[in-house]
Amino acid sequence: MTDVYVDNFVYALGERKLHVTESEAQGLLLSSAADLMAAGFEWHHRCEPDTTAYDLAVTTANQLVRGPLDGVDAIVYATCLPHNANVGSAEEWRRTRDVKHLMDFPASRLQADLGLDGSVVIGLNQQACTAMLGSVRVAGALLGAEPDWQRVLCLTADRFPDGARYEQSYNLISDGAAACVVSRQPAAFRVLTAHQITNGGLSDASDDETVGSYFSYVARLVRETLDRAHLAPGDVDWVVPQNTHRKTWDILSRIVGIGAERVWMPSLPDAGHVISADNVVNLASLVESGRLRRGQRVLLLMAGFGLNWQSLILEATGDAAMPASGRGSQPDHGARELAERSVT
Amino acid sequence: MGHILITGADGYLGRQVAARLLRDTDDRLTLTVRTADPGRRAALADLLDDRRVDVVPADVRDADPFAAVDAAGVTTIVHAAAVTAFNVDAPTALAVNVEGTAKVAAFARRCPRLTRLLALSTLFAAGRRTGTVTETRHDDTAGFVNHYEWSKWAAERRLLTEADAAGLPLTVARLATIVAEDGTGTVGQYNAFHNTLKLFCYGLLSLMPGDPKTPLYLATAEFTARGLAHLARPDVPSGIYHLAPAPEEAAPLGELVDLAFDVFERDPGFRRRRLLRPAFCDIDGFRDLVEGTRGFGASPMRQALDSVSPFAEQMFLAKDFDSTRLRTAWPAAPATDTRRLVEATCTHLVTTRFGRRAP
């Protein structure tokens, strides 16, 4: 991978914060609230009925609009759920039978709404929850292929459709969006490597099969990612994983040889699994904690349907662009406070 | 002509031993079956055609389970009745495996013509001990992984004490894990071995608790039944035997897991799913997994883990089961090719989709 850097991690969560017992009472879960709480989940965030995934995207990107997005050459717009990659009117599609209503792309809207006129857009919607990490990988590749490009905005935004259960593979789900900027210029983190494994043979995996294959595939992902970066487990200072069962990394840390004390996922009880945004939420928290030091290496991991597994290794540069925390804005139309933070 | 009493004759091994003894001897057989389950008698249908066979209801949890058996004529007792599940609870293990065995010993004392009391035990009666395990009585200092192990050890102790006191012609046969009927790999009874492989094959588990180097002692029902029939003979010295493959015939856990995946991967459906070979984890990691999946309710993974977890710790406790006494007493004991047996068994499991369809 060409030397690329990444920073400006921001995210936004659905406006409505619910306790897992509330969601159980509303029939939004498969497991019991007690079982999910035993797994470490407690709260999650859902969008209001009239908030779209695109609203989350705009709210997230607006946190960057002054400065980091100036001169962005491309937008990699990722969604976990393919239906979030179209903002066209379903009603118009049914009325007119014109497929253009199925191709009203949020990335194009974002370019126009944010005035990123010099950028091109690229959609990424078949990597499920791994798409945020995938977008960074794609952005790095783009910078390698386009010598004149300087910066790429990576953004992911998803909300579950009305009526959906907010639990997948025994994980409590939050609606959310996240973004970061991948650039050629030195920034808060240098991207040491990115890696992806896809196993289409498990594309129809049941929840139990997804969980069952998780450990061996994540162990393989870690091993191969470290190999790509010519690193050993001891070279990793932090693991920033997706939010999943609290016991998961007690098990994995022993298998991959990275101590559990180096695993950072404090947002588990407050946010649950934010679809594709977990890594950003947790990385922002790590930065805000003040525990991250120059030169430390951070391994980000995510598993998703497809089945896909993706990872990044970032190295904290300690440069001027080292993130400082702050708060972003609410959805353009939103009345309630969003749980959102920016790390710019 | 002798008279052989077989307890638990409607169980998997009880049936096998009964068939073998019918084939190898001219003796009369009395088969006891559990009274609580009338359907069990049907399992013996192929044996009941022989006029030397009669069936007696007897549940070893009853106060005097063998009251209906005429002790005067019994020359041999094969005690096969037991609960063999690794996850048996303590009260059941005590009632059936320990106290039930004591009742068999008490009955044996009432048999004036008795030439052999053959009790089926298990290699796992060794509990948590590691290293070389000899064909001698165990103490309980090493402790046990589950109630099943403890109960079989406690049953042995009761029997050995009784035998010492009453001069019973006792033989204890500690059995290996039976994985197939014979060398064809046909599976007659599913146990934790098969359930573990099923978890792997269906992608429900990608962690293997254990040390890859831990040797596994696996056998066929045919080997075991032949061995039991031999040890039941009055001319074979009494005592404790490891009715199991020789140490050099056992194979390490890691190699057998690889072998199982080699077989699974011959199946196009399995190959398409590209399931990875399991990562070996420590016992704490496996316990974390079991605890972590408690919230999975009645999911297939949860149910399967319940059958695997009670013996998982044994996969870390390497033992070499010495069987010198057995080989001396049974020079014709067939050799066990553990790798070939596992390969054949896994082939059968894949072909039959773990018993759900005809081979």
XYZ file of C-alpha atoms in Angstrom:
703
model
C 0.000 0.000 0.000
C 1.227 3.512 -0.881
C 2.096 5.533 2.214
C -1.255 6.910 3.275
C -2.560 8.433 6.448
C -5.918 8.621 8.080
C -7.524 10.901 10.643
C -10.616 12.986 11.300
C -12.618 10.147 12.738
C -16.183 11.234 13.385
C -19.428 9.429 13.949
C -23.096 9.855 14.711
C -25.590 7.521 16.322
C -29.354 7.267 16.050
C -31.177 9.888 18.120
C -33.196 7.576 20.311
C -31.214 5.851 23.035
C -32.975 2.794 24.410
C -32.152 0.411 27.156
C -32.077 -3.197 26.092
C -35.069 -3.931 28.323
C -37.108 -1.338 26.450
C -36.213 -2.903 23.159
C -37.096 -6.315 24.484
C -40.494 -4.996 25.522
C -40.983 -3.602 22.021
C -40.207 -6.962 20.439
C -37.045 -5.744 18.765
C -34.815 -8.541 19.978
C -34.402 -12.264 19.502
C -32.468 -12.898 22.684
C -33.671 -11.882 26.093
C -32.526 -8.575 27.513
C -30.919 -10.488 30.350
C -28.834 -12.577 27.964
C -27.734 -9.517 26.012
C -26.804 -7.718 29.209
C -24.811 -10.756 30.286
C -22.968 -10.387 26.996
C -22.132 -6.776 27.865
C -24.811 -4.948 25.886
C -26.963 -2.391 27.667
C -27.980 0.547 25.498
C -28.413 1.092 21.803
C -29.362 3.902 19.485
C -32.128 3.892 16.949
C -33.058 6.514 14.410
C -36.387 8.229 14.676
C -38.838 7.051 12.039
C -38.171 10.021 9.779
C -34.393 9.928 10.085
C -32.670 8.242 7.186
C -29.263 6.709 6.865
C -28.443 9.626 4.638
C -29.356 12.028 7.451
C -26.822 10.223 9.602
C -24.278 10.546 6.812
C -24.812 14.280 6.486
C -24.623 14.779 10.225
C -21.372 12.879 10.311
C -19.802 14.592 7.319
C -20.865 18.035 8.523
C -18.494 17.606 11.429
C -15.674 17.711 8.890
C -16.952 20.272 6.486
C -14.644 23.068 7.571
C -11.128 22.114 6.607
C -10.677 18.372 6.265
C -12.983 18.060 3.304
C -11.557 20.949 1.326
C -10.244 19.580 -1.917
C -11.379 16.047 -1.311
C -10.832 14.099 -4.490
C -13.202 11.224 -3.874
C -15.945 10.016 -1.604
C -16.078 6.320 -0.796
C -19.594 5.896 0.503
C -20.146 2.570 2.211
C -23.309 0.961 3.454
C -23.824 -2.312 5.208
C -27.403 -2.717 4.051
C -27.670 -2.237 0.272
C -31.009 -0.463 0.629
C -29.220 2.372 2.418
C -27.321 3.036 -0.816
C -30.421 4.478 -2.458
C -32.296 7.525 -1.267
C -34.842 7.407 -4.075
C -38.527 7.306 -3.338
C -39.957 3.821 -3.189
C -43.359 5.323 -3.751
C -42.214 7.029 -6.960
C -40.644 3.814 -8.165
C -43.905 1.940 -7.640
C -45.915 4.716 -9.267
C -43.742 5.275 -12.322
C -41.891 1.970 -12.645
C -38.905 4.099 -13.573
C -35.707 2.570 -12.244
C -34.035 5.924 -11.849
C -35.759 6.029 -8.480
C -33.655 3.036 -7.557
C -30.490 4.925 -8.454
C -30.742 8.049 -6.396
C -27.362 7.635 -4.810
C -26.578 9.146 -1.439
C -22.925 9.646 -2.349
C -23.884 11.933 -5.201
C -26.247 13.847 -2.954
C -23.552 14.195 -0.345
C -21.142 15.585 -2.914
C -23.688 18.212 -3.883
C -24.961 18.959 -0.382
C -21.452 19.469 0.973
C -20.210 21.274 -2.110
C -17.459 18.775 -2.754
C -17.572 19.600 -6.400
C -14.137 18.300 -7.306
C -14.740 14.839 -5.927
C -15.920 11.669 -7.578
C -18.049 9.133 -5.785
C -17.613 5.422 -5.281
C -20.171 3.183 -3.594
C -19.310 0.189 -1.495
C -22.264 -1.907 -0.417
C -21.432 -5.596 -0.356
C -19.020 -5.708 2.537
C -21.611 -5.499 5.306
C -20.232 -4.376 8.649
C -16.674 -4.437 7.381
C -17.357 -1.658 4.859
C -15.827 1.183 6.865
C -12.505 -0.603 7.041
C -12.963 -1.613 3.431
C -13.480 1.999 2.426
C -10.127 2.952 3.948
C -8.509 0.142 2.032
C -10.143 1.289 -1.208
C -9.172 4.897 -0.488
C -5.557 3.879 -0.006
C -5.623 2.002 -3.275
C -7.148 5.004 -5.028
C -4.432 7.288 -3.751
C -1.918 4.775 -5.008
C -3.517 4.720 -8.426
C -4.199 8.454 -8.805
C -0.966 10.413 -8.304
C -2.763 13.746 -8.344
C -5.257 12.883 -5.667
C -4.599 14.055 -2.143
C -7.558 13.120 0.001
C -10.473 10.714 0.080
C -13.475 10.943 2.354
C -14.552 7.546 3.670
C -18.031 7.407 5.055
C -20.419 4.692 6.176
C -24.041 5.172 7.152
C -26.753 2.679 8.011
C -30.021 2.448 9.767
C -32.149 -0.626 10.033
C -35.464 -0.494 8.196
C -38.668 0.048 10.103
C -39.823 -3.140 11.728
C -36.398 -4.736 11.781
C -35.115 -6.557 14.794
C -32.168 -4.763 16.319
C -30.181 -7.896 16.920
C -27.901 -9.749 14.555
C -25.947 -12.879 15.412
C -26.533 -12.264 19.125
C -25.344 -8.633 18.901
C -27.421 -5.608 19.877
C -27.475 -3.140 16.991
C -27.356 0.664 16.819
C -28.066 2.795 13.796
C -25.065 4.945 13.052
C -22.619 6.512 10.676
C -18.913 7.165 10.736
C -16.344 8.900 8.591
C -12.659 9.580 8.270
C -10.305 11.152 5.772
C -7.566 9.180 4.084
C -4.816 11.376 2.754
C -1.432 11.413 1.187
C -0.155 14.006 3.659
C 1.005 12.912 7.113
C -1.849 12.832 9.567
C -2.743 11.316 12.896
C -2.317 7.729 11.793
C -0.231 6.080 9.150
C -1.924 3.102 7.524
C 0.538 0.244 7.812
C -1.617 -2.366 6.147
C -5.136 -3.360 5.296
C -6.432 -6.853 4.789
C -9.633 -8.600 3.824
C -10.877 -12.171 3.719
C -14.129 -13.084 1.976
C -15.777 -16.471 2.213
C -18.758 -16.483 -0.096
C -19.379 -20.100 0.836
C -20.742 -18.804 4.123
C -22.849 -16.048 2.583
C -25.971 -17.792 3.818
C -24.555 -18.640 7.234
C -26.964 -18.886 10.125
C -26.363 -16.888 13.275
C -24.801 -19.935 14.893
C -22.559 -20.576 11.903
C -21.516 -16.942 11.885
C -20.555 -17.151 15.528
C -19.071 -20.608 15.049
C -16.697 -19.515 12.310
C -15.832 -16.246 14.020
C -12.901 -17.371 16.121
C -10.943 -19.284 13.518
C -11.466 -16.600 10.878
C -10.564 -13.710 13.154
C -7.494 -15.633 14.283
C -6.577 -16.097 10.628
C -7.311 -12.454 9.887
C -5.011 -11.320 12.680
C -2.269 -13.685 11.616
C -2.414 -12.680 7.962
C -2.689 -8.982 8.749
C 0.378 -9.112 10.941
C 2.233 -11.042 8.261
C 1.388 -8.382 5.676
C 2.785 -5.721 7.949
C 5.787 -7.865 8.946
C 4.744 -7.531 12.559
C 4.402 -9.948 15.451
C 1.522 -10.006 17.969
C 3.774 -8.273 20.463
C 4.118 -5.332 18.096
C 0.445 -4.473 18.425
C -0.257 -1.986 21.182
C -4.022 -1.794 20.845
C -6.772 -3.875 19.351
C -9.871 -1.887 18.448
C -12.500 -4.449 17.498
C -16.186 -4.411 16.768
C -18.517 -4.374 19.717
C -19.506 -7.943 20.382
C -19.884 -10.314 23.317
C -17.644 -9.200 26.158
C -16.088 -12.662 26.401
C -15.035 -12.765 22.776
C -11.685 -11.121 23.241
C -10.976 -12.956 26.465
C -10.926 -16.000 24.217
C -9.319 -14.491 21.133
C -6.571 -12.667 22.934
C -5.169 -15.957 24.144
C -5.374 -17.505 20.702
C -3.752 -14.653 18.799
C -1.250 -13.796 21.502
C -2.360 -10.239 22.146
C -3.174 -9.541 25.765
C -6.783 -8.762 26.628
C -5.602 -5.602 28.387
C -4.717 -4.212 24.973
C -8.253 -4.624 23.639
C -10.243 -1.406 23.552
C -14.009 -1.538 23.131
C -15.451 0.593 25.922
C -18.486 1.637 23.898
C -19.993 -1.864 24.039
C -22.506 -1.135 26.831
C -23.425 2.301 25.545
C -23.702 1.723 21.813
C -23.665 -1.982 21.024
C -22.737 -2.956 17.507
C -23.007 0.191 15.382
C -23.107 -1.794 12.153
C -19.992 -0.583 10.287
C -19.006 2.215 12.643
C -17.787 0.350 15.743
C -14.109 0.736 14.982
C -14.415 4.472 14.577
C -16.461 4.823 17.754
C -13.920 2.844 19.726
C -10.890 4.429 18.096
C -12.263 7.869 18.916
C -12.615 6.725 22.499
C -9.052 5.446 22.582
C -7.753 8.749 21.299
C -9.846 10.686 23.795
C -8.565 8.521 26.603
C -5.092 9.991 26.203
C -3.561 6.540 26.428
C -2.479 6.378 22.824
C 1.183 7.260 22.313
C 3.236 8.229 19.288
C 4.469 5.166 17.467
C 1.894 2.822 18.918
C 0.179 0.458 16.553
C -3.544 -0.093 16.526
C -5.180 -3.143 14.991
C -8.768 -2.586 13.881
C -10.895 -5.639 13.091
C -14.398 -6.276 11.876
C -16.441 -9.268 10.740
C -19.528 -8.983 8.594
C -21.963 -10.803 6.399
C -20.766 -12.033 3.103
C -18.971 -13.394 5.081
C -16.239 -10.788 5.201
C -13.477 -10.046 7.638
C -11.405 -6.882 7.354
C -8.641 -5.249 9.286
C -6.308 -2.267 9.391
C -3.135 -1.607 11.271
C -2.620 2.073 12.021
C 0.420 3.681 13.558
C -0.069 6.792 15.663
C 2.216 9.466 14.257
C 1.856 12.028 17.008
C 1.873 14.676 14.291
C 0.073 17.970 14.545
C -3.006 16.315 13.196
C -3.168 14.004 16.194
C -6.845 13.975 16.959
C -8.412 16.218 19.525
C -11.902 15.461 20.642
C -14.952 17.539 20.067
C -18.654 17.280 19.419
C -20.441 17.508 16.173
C -23.840 18.627 15.117
C -27.232 16.972 15.025
C -28.982 15.644 11.963
C -30.108 18.520 9.808
C -33.712 17.933 10.639
C -33.264 16.308 14.022
C -34.750 17.695 17.183
C -33.189 15.288 19.644
C -29.631 15.154 20.701
C -27.528 12.723 18.801
C -24.860 10.788 20.546
C -22.039 11.867 18.358
C -18.446 12.808 18.646
C -15.735 13.926 16.392
C -12.072 13.346 16.513
C -10.422 15.792 14.177
C -22.914 -75.124 30.228
C -22.637 -71.852 32.046
C -25.164 -69.161 32.777
C -24.202 -65.587 32.018
C -26.053 -62.595 33.436
C -25.586 -59.382 31.485
C -26.774 -56.173 33.105
C -27.668 -53.283 30.868
C -28.067 -55.691 27.984
C -30.315 -53.264 26.164
C -27.525 -50.686 26.107
C -25.141 -50.270 23.217
C -22.283 -52.328 24.577
C -24.512 -54.727 26.487
C -26.097 -55.813 23.207
C -22.731 -56.185 21.534
C -21.322 -58.308 24.336
C -24.427 -60.462 24.457
C -24.223 -61.135 20.721
C -20.547 -61.952 21.015
C -21.063 -64.345 23.938
C -23.893 -66.077 22.123
C -21.548 -66.566 19.209
C -18.506 -67.637 21.214
C -20.023 -69.814 23.968
C -22.709 -72.428 24.548
C -23.832 -70.645 27.683
C -27.297 -69.562 28.614
C -27.770 -65.784 28.781
C -30.001 -63.782 31.046
C -30.259 -60.225 29.829
C -31.472 -57.517 32.151
C -33.208 -54.486 30.715
C -34.420 -51.371 32.442
C -37.984 -51.716 33.602
C -38.641 -48.039 33.133
C -38.440 -48.296 29.392
C -40.529 -51.113 27.908
C -39.453 -50.230 24.381
C -35.899 -51.250 25.196
C -36.794 -54.918 24.873
C -37.317 -54.397 21.165
C -33.660 -53.484 20.826
C -32.826 -57.063 21.694
C -35.070 -58.615 19.077
C -32.230 -60.186 17.124
C -30.955 -61.896 20.262
C -34.297 -63.180 21.475
C -34.580 -65.686 18.660
C -31.974 -67.763 20.434
C -33.569 -70.134 22.922
C -30.600 -69.716 25.247
C -31.660 -66.149 25.926
C -34.145 -64.850 28.422
C -34.871 -61.291 29.446
C -35.446 -59.993 32.956
C -36.514 -56.468 33.823
C -34.001 -55.002 36.234
C -33.259 -51.407 37.062
C -30.125 -51.092 39.149
C -31.747 -48.184 40.988
C -34.273 -50.592 42.492
C -33.657 -51.957 45.969
C -33.075 -55.533 44.817
C -32.877 -55.381 41.047
C -31.883 -59.014 40.540
C -34.476 -60.623 42.783
C -35.987 -62.377 39.771
C -32.697 -63.989 38.767
C -31.810 -67.411 40.148
C -28.375 -66.818 41.636
C -27.667 -70.495 42.066
C -26.903 -71.149 38.424
C -25.081 -67.961 37.462
C -21.493 -68.590 36.479
C -20.618 -65.239 34.921
C -21.822 -61.687 35.416
C -21.072 -59.016 32.860
C -21.991 -55.704 34.415
C -22.627 -53.288 31.564
C -25.459 -51.223 33.052
C -24.324 -47.646 33.461
C -24.989 -44.065 32.588
C -22.174 -43.197 30.211
C -22.930 -39.564 29.376
C -20.106 -37.207 30.292
C -22.654 -34.666 31.449
C -24.493 -36.981 33.836
C -25.485 -35.261 37.062
C -24.012 -36.350 40.376
C -27.137 -37.948 41.893
C -27.790 -40.056 38.797
C -24.140 -41.066 38.533
C -24.165 -42.076 42.178
C -27.453 -43.971 41.989
C -26.742 -45.885 38.782
C -23.008 -46.197 38.421
C -21.909 -46.478 42.038
C -24.815 -47.820 44.070
C -26.064 -49.858 41.136
C -22.672 -51.503 40.886
C -22.696 -52.225 44.604
C -25.971 -54.086 44.103
C -24.382 -56.156 41.370
C -21.550 -57.015 43.748
C -24.063 -57.978 46.412
C -25.819 -60.245 43.947
C -22.489 -61.736 42.912
C -21.891 -62.782 46.509
C -25.073 -64.806 46.306
C -23.862 -66.756 43.264
C -22.095 -69.930 44.488
C -20.933 -71.026 41.027
C -19.602 -67.658 39.967
C -16.333 -67.852 38.036
C -16.171 -64.296 36.736
C -17.627 -60.912 37.603
C -16.684 -58.688 34.677
C -17.369 -54.993 35.215
C -17.207 -52.482 32.401
C -15.364 -49.353 33.406
C -13.607 -46.649 31.441
C -10.130 -45.308 30.861
C -11.526 -42.028 32.191
C -11.719 -43.564 35.672
C -8.130 -42.319 35.834
C -9.562 -38.825 36.173
C -7.164 -35.923 36.005
C -3.967 -37.932 36.369
C -1.448 -37.634 33.561
C 1.491 -39.668 32.339
C 1.580 -43.437 32.335
C -1.556 -45.030 33.731
C -1.166 -48.632 34.770
C -3.669 -51.475 34.998
C -3.908 -51.130 38.751
C -6.422 -49.605 41.122
C -6.529 -45.797 41.190
C -6.808 -43.504 44.122
C -8.722 -40.266 43.776
C -5.930 -37.839 44.535
C -5.789 -36.448 41.010
C -9.474 -35.606 41.006
C -11.977 -35.901 38.175
C -13.193 -33.800 35.294
C -16.866 -34.751 35.616
C -19.295 -36.820 37.650
C -19.148 -39.656 35.139
C -15.437 -40.186 35.677
C -15.792 -39.988 39.395
C -18.671 -42.454 39.441
C -16.790 -45.042 37.405
C -13.790 -44.689 39.675
C -16.033 -45.007 42.735
C -17.718 -48.054 41.226
C -14.332 -49.667 40.674
C -13.384 -48.964 44.270
C -16.584 -50.534 45.585
C -16.098 -53.618 43.463
C -12.444 -54.039 44.322
C -13.218 -53.709 48.011
C -16.026 -56.252 47.725
C -13.843 -58.581 45.720
C -11.103 -58.409 48.334
C -13.556 -59.060 51.132
C -15.602 -61.802 49.506
C -13.102 -63.338 47.166
C -15.089 -62.436 44.085
C -13.448 -63.362 40.756
C -13.489 -59.740 39.648
C -12.213 -58.344 36.401
C -12.466 -54.625 35.671
C -12.243 -53.726 32.003
C -11.459 -50.067 31.430
C -12.725 -49.265 27.991
C -11.522 -46.824 25.366
C -13.886 -44.404 23.628
C -15.920 -46.352 21.109
C -16.301 -44.450 17.867
C -17.552 -47.065 15.405
C -19.004 -50.535 15.110
C -15.951 -51.884 13.346
C -13.263 -50.954 10.882
C -15.864 -49.815 8.341
C -16.449 -46.726 10.451
C -20.179 -47.338 10.756
C -21.393 -45.467 13.814
C -23.753 -47.395 16.040
C -23.998 -44.936 18.873
C -23.253 -41.230 18.878
C -21.288 -39.763 21.730
C -19.209 -36.691 22.549
C -16.587 -37.687 19.981
C -19.126 -37.563 17.162
C -20.856 -34.476 18.543
C -17.572 -32.598 18.509
C -16.922 -33.560 14.913
C -20.463 -32.525 14.050
C -19.857 -29.078 15.481
C -16.781 -28.713 13.322
C -18.406 -30.110 10.199
C -21.408 -27.800 10.436
C -19.326 -24.748 11.220
C -20.732 -24.311 14.698
C -17.403 -24.450 16.479
C -14.001 -23.209 15.438
C -12.246 -23.638 18.751
C -10.820 -26.924 19.931
C -10.108 -27.198 23.612
C -7.014 -29.242 24.191
C -3.373 -29.864 23.574
C -2.789 -31.125 20.026
C -0.326 -33.632 21.425
C -2.784 -35.328 23.791
C -3.129 -38.968 22.680
C -6.626 -40.302 22.050
C -7.525 -43.907 22.742
C -10.295 -44.881 20.364
C -11.736 -48.290 19.668
C -14.476 -50.116 17.828
C -17.396 -51.895 19.405
C -16.189 -55.073 17.734
C -12.762 -54.854 19.392
C -14.333 -54.048 22.716
C -16.966 -56.783 22.624
C -14.396 -59.367 21.565
C -12.137 -58.277 24.359
C -14.908 -58.412 26.905
C -15.929 -61.882 25.792
C -12.331 -62.963 26.186
C -11.935 -61.414 29.626
C -15.177 -63.072 30.738
C -13.621 -66.482 30.309
C -12.817 -68.194 33.623
C -9.377 -69.251 32.431
C -8.258 -65.674 31.900
C -6.697 -64.168 35.032
C -8.933 -61.742 36.887
C -7.842 -58.186 37.632
C -7.784 -54.784 35.981
C -7.299 -54.428 32.235
C -7.081 -51.512 29.875
C -9.216 -52.807 27.026
C -7.844 -50.243 24.655
C -5.325 -49.703 21.894
C -1.703 -49.903 22.948
C -0.013 -46.557 23.634
C 1.823 -46.717 20.340
C -1.497 -47.199 18.556
C -3.110 -44.101 20.014
C -2.932 -40.928 17.935
C -2.556 -37.291 18.976
C -5.587 -35.042 19.070
C -4.202 -32.487 16.636
C -3.429 -35.091 14.028
C -6.900 -36.596 14.308
C -8.583 -33.223 13.964
C -6.570 -32.619 10.813
C -7.494 -36.056 9.556
C -11.179 -35.363 10.197
C -10.965 -32.151 8.179
C -9.144 -33.985 5.402
C -12.199 -36.224 5.161
C -14.712 -33.375 5.499
C -12.967 -31.489 2.720
C -13.588 -34.328 0.280
C -17.255 -33.354 0.437
C -18.059 -30.651 -2.142
C -20.635 -29.017 0.114
C -18.171 -28.733 2.952
C -15.417 -27.542 0.668
C -17.576 -24.753 -0.721
C -18.109 -23.395 2.764
C -14.351 -23.183 3.399
C -14.615 -23.792 7.086
C -11.269 -23.398 8.744
C -9.662 -25.993 10.928
C -10.257 -25.120 14.544
C -7.889 -23.055 16.578
C -6.676 -24.851 19.682
C -7.558 -22.898 22.777
C -6.762 -23.257 26.451
C -9.339 -24.504 28.912
C -10.134 -21.016 30.190
C -10.799 -19.870 26.650
C -13.142 -22.765 26.084
C -14.933 -22.127 29.357
C -15.351 -18.510 28.295
C -16.925 -19.727 25.084
C -19.286 -22.043 26.935
C -20.233 -19.314 29.369
C -20.583 -16.792 26.563
C -23.027 -18.971 24.681
C -25.287 -19.595 27.659
C -27.519 -16.870 26.324
C -27.940 -18.664 23.018
C -30.916 -20.584 24.391
C -31.694 -23.833 22.625
C -29.529 -23.051 19.614
C -27.744 -25.978 17.935
C -24.417 -24.552 19.043
C -25.508 -24.339 22.639
C -26.810 -27.890 22.686
C -23.703 -29.256 21.048
C -21.386 -27.404 23.401
C -23.274 -28.892 26.314
C -22.237 -32.338 25.164
C -18.622 -31.365 24.498
C -17.822 -29.229 27.491
C -17.981 -31.880 30.240
C -14.966 -33.729 28.857
C -13.046 -30.808 27.345
C -10.508 -30.689 30.161
C -9.416 -34.250 29.407
C -8.079 -32.992 26.069
C -5.326 -31.260 28.032
C -4.455 -34.238 30.238
C -2.134 -36.483 28.287
C -2.146 -40.089 29.440
C -0.405 -43.195 28.240
C -2.582 -46.162 29.102
C -0.360 -49.152 29.632
C -2.059 -52.358 28.489
C 0.653 -54.901 29.082
C -1.651 -57.083 31.183
C -4.273 -57.081 28.460
C -1.810 -58.020 25.744
C -0.498 -60.843 27.928
C -3.938 -62.163 28.762
C -5.239 -61.650 25.232
C -2.332 -62.327 22.876
C -4.691 -62.351 19.904
C -5.906 -58.838 20.604
C -6.195 -57.150 17.223
C -4.145 -54.072 16.536
C -5.940 -50.743 16.238
C -5.066 -48.391 13.399
C -6.468 -45.252 15.001
C -5.906 -43.029 11.981
C -7.645 -45.425 9.644
C -10.470 -45.836 12.138
C -10.998 -42.087 12.408
C -10.845 -41.681 8.650
C -13.441 -44.414 8.139
C -15.643 -43.025 10.886
C -15.521 -39.489 9.537
C -16.317 -40.788 6.068
C -19.375 -42.515 7.479
C -20.403 -39.370 9.348
C -20.152 -37.219 6.235
C -21.872 -39.787 4.023
C -24.789 -40.189 6.394
C -24.866 -36.505 7.376
C -24.224 -37.611 10.928
C -26.858 -40.305 10.879
C -29.622 -38.355 9.200
C -29.589 -40.356 6.000
C -28.713 -43.869 4.856
C -25.090 -44.464 3.900
